[in-house]
Amino acid sequence: YLKISKLALAFAIIHSKPPGKSSKEYTEHLAKTISEQDFGWKSKVEALEAEVLRLRQELLLNKICPRFCLENNAAAETLLDQECVNPMSYSSQLEDSGCDVSNDYAFDSLGIASDFHQSEHNVDTSKCWLERIPPLNLCCTSKEESLTAPVQFLQRLLEIRKLSEGGIVQADFTELENDSFTVCSSVSQLLDGLTVFYNSPNFPVSNFLTEAVCVLIRLITDTKLSDHVLKKCFKKLEEFKKNLIQSILRNSSVNRFQALHAVSHTLVLLARNNILRNSLISLLLSEVRQFAEQLLQAHQMQAMYDITQYENIFPLCMILEQLLQNETEESNVSSSDYDGEEKNKFLNNLDQIILHLSDEFPLFSLYLWRVSVLLNSAQMQ
């Protein structure tokens, strides 16, 4: 049937082609015309889908808290005015190779103070800007427009949560169970937009993208909302973490250090959620182990190895060490906290790998040894 259809189409094109044009030229003209029509319909469909999602977001917020209206709620405005954070200046951010690390704030590409050692359980909400409600009026560029709807929806969700916690409004968050599509779609849009940015970041980072990261971190660390988000969007969050790890490993730009720091810091912030932290440790153990095995094989065969990937593996090692160090200090680690299989694979033959690589790659061998010490310390506890 398909062959007959193609043959009939070919005859129709040949018989209907205008004079002065070959069959090939006329076919290409028809294909271009149809593709333009399809593109127009796709654009209309995408616009309608975006409008439907926006309406679903408004409906869900109205179901959760019917009386919530930020513009007309004086008490809410007072609370928000007290807790809003002034955007910090990005003029000091580096625009070159990022090698000058004398200023931690300048080197922090997202404008977030580096507090890797601070546990999410000990965060002072009156001081840490991640726990404060960011401003609603966000200005964004054309490239960031796709993030506007999900960021504003999730912001308002977090605001309702904050206001309900303070007793200012009454909210029913069980409605999140009844409309998983809206929550999933919003979080997916946010993660997709951030992935695009991290794959080709521009510095200095705009305030809007900083707010987007802020919203994501507050969402996954909120005690009431994080369970709903993880239940519906865990696979998407896992995919997001994998994309961030790969963006670190694949980045071959000469001035890549600032971008690598931004991605690394976001991964550490994601680890504020215990479930995401455990899966992130497993992912990092797997990536570092695979690279160590490939490097050992190349060294034994006297073959070439990817020097760029070798340089990029160190941010992953530092993240892994930091996360394991935090867990060890908290003294609440059990063998089931992260994938025991990945831990066993990492420790298997690790001494031999370190022995063979220590002369040629002393810094990488040192990192492998430090990670193994932390893993063994966790096991002993």
PDB file of C-alpha atoms in Angstrom, residues 81-250:
ATOM      1  CA  ASP A  81       8.822  43.022  51.891  1.00  0.00           C
ATOM      2  CA  GLN A  82      10.577  41.910  55.060  1.00  0.00           C
ATOM      3  CA  GLU A  83      11.979  38.748  53.522  1.00  0.00           C
ATOM      4  CA  CYS A  84      12.809  39.767  49.939  1.00  0.00           C
ATOM      5  CA  VAL A  85      16.481  39.791  49.079  1.00  0.00           C
ATOM      6  CA  ASN A  86      18.105  42.539  47.083  1.00  0.00           C
ATOM      7  CA  PRO A  87      19.865  41.080  44.059  1.00  0.00           C
ATOM      8  CA  MET A  88      23.597  41.254  44.534  1.00  0.00           C
ATOM      9  CA  SER A  89      25.758  43.009  42.030  1.00  0.00           C
ATOM     10  CA  TYR A  90      27.225  40.842  39.312  1.00  0.00           C
ATOM     11  CA  SER A  91      29.697  43.421  38.074  1.00  0.00           C
ATOM     12  CA  SER A  92      32.504  41.609  39.886  1.00  0.00           C
ATOM     13  CA  GLN A  93      31.884  38.331  38.096  1.00  0.00           C
ATOM     14  CA  LEU A  94      34.717  37.111  35.967  1.00  0.00           C
ATOM     15  CA  GLU A  95      34.419  37.173  32.210  1.00  0.00           C
ATOM     16  CA  ASP A  96      37.784  35.598  31.395  1.00  0.00           C
ATOM     17  CA  SER A  97      39.216  32.190  32.239  1.00  0.00           C
ATOM     18  CA  GLY A  98      38.031  32.376  35.851  1.00  0.00           C
ATOM     19  CA  CYS A  99      41.481  31.527  37.184  1.00  0.00           C
ATOM     20  CA  ASP A 100      41.461  34.305  39.793  1.00  0.00           C
ATOM     21  CA  VAL A 101      39.838  32.667  42.801  1.00  0.00           C
ATOM     22  CA  SER A 102      40.878  35.287  45.354  1.00  0.00           C
ATOM     23  CA  ASN A 103      37.265  36.404  45.749  1.00  0.00           C
ATOM     24  CA  ASP A 104      34.854  33.578  46.498  1.00  0.00           C
ATOM     25  CA  TYR A 105      31.831  35.729  45.757  1.00  0.00           C
ATOM     26  CA  ALA A 106      33.200  36.817  42.397  1.00  0.00           C
ATOM     27  CA  PHE A 107      34.009  33.243  41.535  1.00  0.00           C
ATOM     28  CA  ASP A 108      30.528  32.079  42.520  1.00  0.00           C
ATOM     29  CA  SER A 109      28.853  32.290  39.135  1.00  0.00           C
ATOM     30  CA  LEU A 110      25.341  32.159  40.557  1.00  0.00           C
ATOM     31  CA  GLY A 111      25.823  34.843  43.156  1.00  0.00           C
ATOM     32  CA  ILE A 112      25.375  32.319  45.959  1.00  0.00           C
ATOM     33  CA  ALA A 113      27.686  32.291  48.967  1.00  0.00           C
ATOM     34  CA  SER A 114      29.705  29.082  49.090  1.00  0.00           C
ATOM     35  CA  ASP A 115      28.457  27.235  52.150  1.00  0.00           C
ATOM     36  CA  PHE A 116      29.219  23.629  51.214  1.00  0.00           C
ATOM     37  CA  HIS A 117      29.878  22.644  54.810  1.00  0.00           C
ATOM     38  CA  GLN A 118      26.502  23.866  56.057  1.00  0.00           C
ATOM     39  CA  SER A 119      23.862  21.169  56.388  1.00  0.00           C
ATOM     40  CA  GLU A 120      20.338  21.874  55.276  1.00  0.00           C
ATOM     41  CA  HIS A 121      19.175  20.846  58.739  1.00  0.00           C
ATOM     42  CA  ASN A 122      21.110  23.717  60.341  1.00  0.00           C
ATOM     43  CA  VAL A 123      20.144  26.504  57.959  1.00  0.00           C
ATOM     44  CA  ASP A 124      19.139  29.751  59.679  1.00  0.00           C
ATOM     45  CA  THR A 125      16.124  30.828  57.656  1.00  0.00           C
ATOM     46  CA  SER A 126      16.472  34.412  58.846  1.00  0.00           C
ATOM     47  CA  LYS A 127      19.935  34.682  57.298  1.00  0.00           C
ATOM     48  CA  CYS A 128      20.155  32.244  54.390  1.00  0.00           C
ATOM     49  CA  TRP A 129      18.753  33.801  51.218  1.00  0.00           C
ATOM     50  CA  LEU A 130      17.819  30.408  49.830  1.00  0.00           C
ATOM     51  CA  GLU A 131      15.029  30.239  52.416  1.00  0.00           C
ATOM     52  CA  ARG A 132      13.709  33.719  51.693  1.00  0.00           C
ATOM     53  CA  ILE A 133      10.961  34.632  49.277  1.00  0.00           C
ATOM     54  CA  PRO A 134      12.421  36.169  46.108  1.00  0.00           C
ATOM     55  CA  PRO A 135      10.778  39.074  44.278  1.00  0.00           C
ATOM     56  CA  LEU A 136       7.938  38.282  41.900  1.00  0.00           C
ATOM     57  CA  ASN A 137       8.593  40.875  39.215  1.00  0.00           C
ATOM     58  CA  LEU A 138      11.307  39.193  37.176  1.00  0.00           C
ATOM     59  CA  CYS A 139      12.779  40.677  34.016  1.00  0.00           C
ATOM     60  CA  CYS A 140      14.057  38.118  31.556  1.00  0.00           C
ATOM     61  CA  THR A 141      15.524  38.027  28.090  1.00  0.00           C
ATOM     62  CA  SER A 142      13.919  36.349  25.084  1.00  0.00           C
ATOM     63  CA  LYS A 143      16.018  33.221  25.701  1.00  0.00           C
ATOM     64  CA  GLU A 144      14.606  32.950  29.220  1.00  0.00           C
ATOM     65  CA  GLU A 145      10.948  33.458  28.346  1.00  0.00           C
ATOM     66  CA  SER A 146      10.272  29.711  28.434  1.00  0.00           C
ATOM     67  CA  LEU A 147      11.243  29.749  32.121  1.00  0.00           C
ATOM     68  CA  THR A 148       8.924  32.593  33.098  1.00  0.00           C
ATOM     69  CA  ALA A 149       5.730  30.559  33.570  1.00  0.00           C
ATOM     70  CA  PRO A 150       7.189  27.667  35.602  1.00  0.00           C
ATOM     71  CA  VAL A 151       9.318  29.976  37.773  1.00  0.00           C
ATOM     72  CA  GLN A 152       6.398  32.252  38.630  1.00  0.00           C
ATOM     73  CA  PHE A 153       4.060  29.303  39.289  1.00  0.00           C
ATOM     74  CA  LEU A 154       6.533  27.574  41.593  1.00  0.00           C
ATOM     75  CA  GLN A 155       7.323  30.886  43.288  1.00  0.00           C
ATOM     76  CA  ARG A 156       3.681  31.396  44.128  1.00  0.00           C
ATOM     77  CA  LEU A 157       3.411  27.825  45.355  1.00  0.00           C
ATOM     78  CA  LEU A 158       6.317  28.474  47.716  1.00  0.00           C
ATOM     79  CA  GLU A 159       4.779  31.764  48.814  1.00  0.00           C
ATOM     80  CA  ILE A 160       1.495  30.077  49.713  1.00  0.00           C
ATOM     81  CA  ARG A 161       3.489  27.511  51.658  1.00  0.00           C
ATOM     82  CA  LYS A 162       5.359  30.270  53.530  1.00  0.00           C
ATOM     83  CA  LEU A 163       2.221  32.277  54.260  1.00  0.00           C
ATOM     84  CA  SER A 164       0.280  29.212  55.399  1.00  0.00           C
ATOM     85  CA  GLU A 165       3.138  28.270  57.702  1.00  0.00           C
ATOM     86  CA  GLY A 166       2.910  31.735  59.267  1.00  0.00           C
ATOM     87  CA  GLY A 167      -0.858  31.386  59.726  1.00  0.00           C
ATOM     88  CA  ILE A 168      -1.644  34.235  57.305  1.00  0.00           C
ATOM     89  CA  VAL A 169      -3.590  32.061  54.836  1.00  0.00           C
ATOM     90  CA  GLN A 170      -5.213  28.625  54.853  1.00  0.00           C
ATOM     91  CA  ALA A 171      -3.941  26.201  52.202  1.00  0.00           C
ATOM     92  CA  ASP A 172      -4.786  22.640  51.154  1.00  0.00           C
ATOM     93  CA  PHE A 173      -1.691  21.047  49.631  1.00  0.00           C
ATOM     94  CA  THR A 174      -3.450  17.708  49.116  1.00  0.00           C
ATOM     95  CA  GLU A 175      -4.586  19.213  45.800  1.00  0.00           C
ATOM     96  CA  LEU A 176      -1.068  18.581  44.504  1.00  0.00           C
ATOM     97  CA  GLU A 177      -1.873  14.867  44.504  1.00  0.00           C
ATOM     98  CA  ASN A 178      -4.910  15.458  42.288  1.00  0.00           C
ATOM     99  CA  ASP A 179      -3.082  17.440  39.606  1.00  0.00           C
ATOM    100  CA  SER A 180       0.304  15.843  39.124  1.00  0.00           C
ATOM    101  CA  PHE A 181       0.435  16.899  35.459  1.00  0.00           C
ATOM    102  CA  THR A 182       0.689  20.612  36.245  1.00  0.00           C
ATOM    103  CA  VAL A 183       3.419  20.164  38.829  1.00  0.00           C
ATOM    104  CA  CYS A 184       5.401  17.742  36.622  1.00  0.00           C
ATOM    105  CA  SER A 185       5.147  19.985  33.567  1.00  0.00           C
ATOM    106  CA  SER A 186       6.220  23.074  35.502  1.00  0.00           C
ATOM    107  CA  VAL A 187       9.226  21.400  37.121  1.00  0.00           C
ATOM    108  CA  SER A 188      10.195  19.789  33.785  1.00  0.00           C
ATOM    109  CA  GLN A 189      10.126  23.165  32.032  1.00  0.00           C
ATOM    110  CA  LEU A 190      12.279  24.672  34.761  1.00  0.00           C
ATOM    111  CA  LEU A 191      14.843  21.854  34.575  1.00  0.00           C
ATOM    112  CA  ASP A 192      14.935  21.926  30.759  1.00  0.00           C
ATOM    113  CA  GLY A 193      15.561  25.671  30.771  1.00  0.00           C
ATOM    114  CA  LEU A 194      18.356  25.384  33.319  1.00  0.00           C
ATOM    115  CA  THR A 195      19.914  22.520  31.343  1.00  0.00           C
ATOM    116  CA  VAL A 196      20.031  24.677  28.207  1.00  0.00           C
ATOM    117  CA  PHE A 197      21.741  27.442  30.158  1.00  0.00           C
ATOM    118  CA  TYR A 198      24.342  25.181  31.755  1.00  0.00           C
ATOM    119  CA  ASN A 199      25.192  23.615  28.395  1.00  0.00           C
ATOM    120  CA  SER A 200      26.115  27.041  26.995  1.00  0.00           C
ATOM    121  CA  PRO A 201      26.235  29.539  29.877  1.00  0.00           C
ATOM    122  CA  ASN A 202      26.615  33.277  29.485  1.00  0.00           C
ATOM    123  CA  PHE A 203      28.356  35.369  32.128  1.00  0.00           C
ATOM    124  CA  PRO A 204      27.558  37.373  34.110  1.00  0.00           C
ATOM    125  CA  VAL A 205      24.510  35.325  35.040  1.00  0.00           C
ATOM    126  CA  SER A 206      21.220  37.230  34.903  1.00  0.00           C
ATOM    127  CA  ASN A 207      19.161  37.815  38.035  1.00  0.00           C
ATOM    128  CA  PHE A 208      16.346  35.805  36.474  1.00  0.00           C
ATOM    129  CA  LEU A 209      18.415  32.618  36.160  1.00  0.00           C
ATOM    130  CA  THR A 210      19.654  33.109  39.713  1.00  0.00           C
ATOM    131  CA  GLU A 211      16.023  33.303  40.836  1.00  0.00           C
ATOM    132  CA  ALA A 212      15.221  30.146  38.864  1.00  0.00           C
ATOM    133  CA  VAL A 213      17.937  28.200  40.700  1.00  0.00           C
ATOM    134  CA  CYS A 214      16.736  29.685  43.981  1.00  0.00           C
ATOM    135  CA  VAL A 215      13.191  28.479  43.312  1.00  0.00           C
ATOM    136  CA  LEU A 216      14.379  24.973  42.426  1.00  0.00           C
ATOM    137  CA  ILE A 217      16.482  24.625  45.596  1.00  0.00           C
ATOM    138  CA  ARG A 218      13.743  25.983  47.859  1.00  0.00           C
ATOM    139  CA  LEU A 219      11.283  23.603  46.238  1.00  0.00           C
ATOM    140  CA  ILE A 220      13.303  20.437  46.858  1.00  0.00           C
ATOM    141  CA  THR A 221      14.271  21.446  50.408  1.00  0.00           C
ATOM    142  CA  ASP A 222      10.784  22.440  51.568  1.00  0.00           C
ATOM    143  CA  THR A 223       9.608  19.808  54.035  1.00  0.00           C
ATOM    144  CA  LYS A 224       6.012  19.810  52.772  1.00  0.00           C
ATOM    145  CA  LEU A 225       6.506  20.292  49.034  1.00  0.00           C
ATOM    146  CA  SER A 226       9.652  18.230  48.384  1.00  0.00           C
ATOM    147  CA  ASP A 227       7.851  14.895  48.821  1.00  0.00           C
ATOM    148  CA  HIS A 228       5.254  15.844  46.214  1.00  0.00           C
ATOM    149  CA  VAL A 229       7.938  17.018  43.789  1.00  0.00           C
ATOM    150  CA  LEU A 230      10.189  13.982  44.216  1.00  0.00           C
ATOM    151  CA  LYS A 231       7.268  11.589  43.900  1.00  0.00           C
ATOM    152  CA  LYS A 232       6.251  13.055  40.547  1.00  0.00           C
ATOM    153  CA  CYS A 233       9.528  14.388  39.119  1.00  0.00           C
ATOM    154  CA  PHE A 234      12.288  12.134  40.499  1.00  0.00           C
ATOM    155  CA  LYS A 235      13.225  10.748  37.068  1.00  0.00           C
ATOM    156  CA  LYS A 236      13.375  14.241  35.603  1.00  0.00           C
ATOM    157  CA  LEU A 237      15.582  15.435  38.459  1.00  0.00           C
ATOM    158  CA  GLU A 238      17.844  12.417  37.946  1.00  0.00           C
ATOM    159  CA  GLU A 239      18.103  13.255  34.251  1.00  0.00           C
ATOM    160  CA  PHE A 240      18.907  16.861  35.178  1.00  0.00           C
ATOM    161  CA  LYS A 241      21.760  15.763  37.469  1.00  0.00           C
ATOM    162  CA  LYS A 242      23.150  13.460  34.778  1.00  0.00           C
ATOM    163  CA  ASN A 243      23.056  16.302  32.260  1.00  0.00           C
ATOM    164  CA  LEU A 244      24.928  18.580  34.664  1.00  0.00           C
ATOM    165  CA  ILE A 245      27.602  15.935  35.252  1.00  0.00           C
ATOM    166  CA  GLN A 246      28.030  15.399  31.520  1.00  0.00           C
ATOM    167  CA  SER A 247      28.210  19.143  30.910  1.00  0.00           C
ATOM    168  CA  ILE A 248      31.177  19.218  33.298  1.00  0.00           C
ATOM    169  CA  LEU A 249      32.937  16.295  31.622  1.00  0.00           C
ATOM    170  CA  ARG A 250      32.316  17.431  28.024  1.00  0.00           C
TER     171      ARG A 250
END
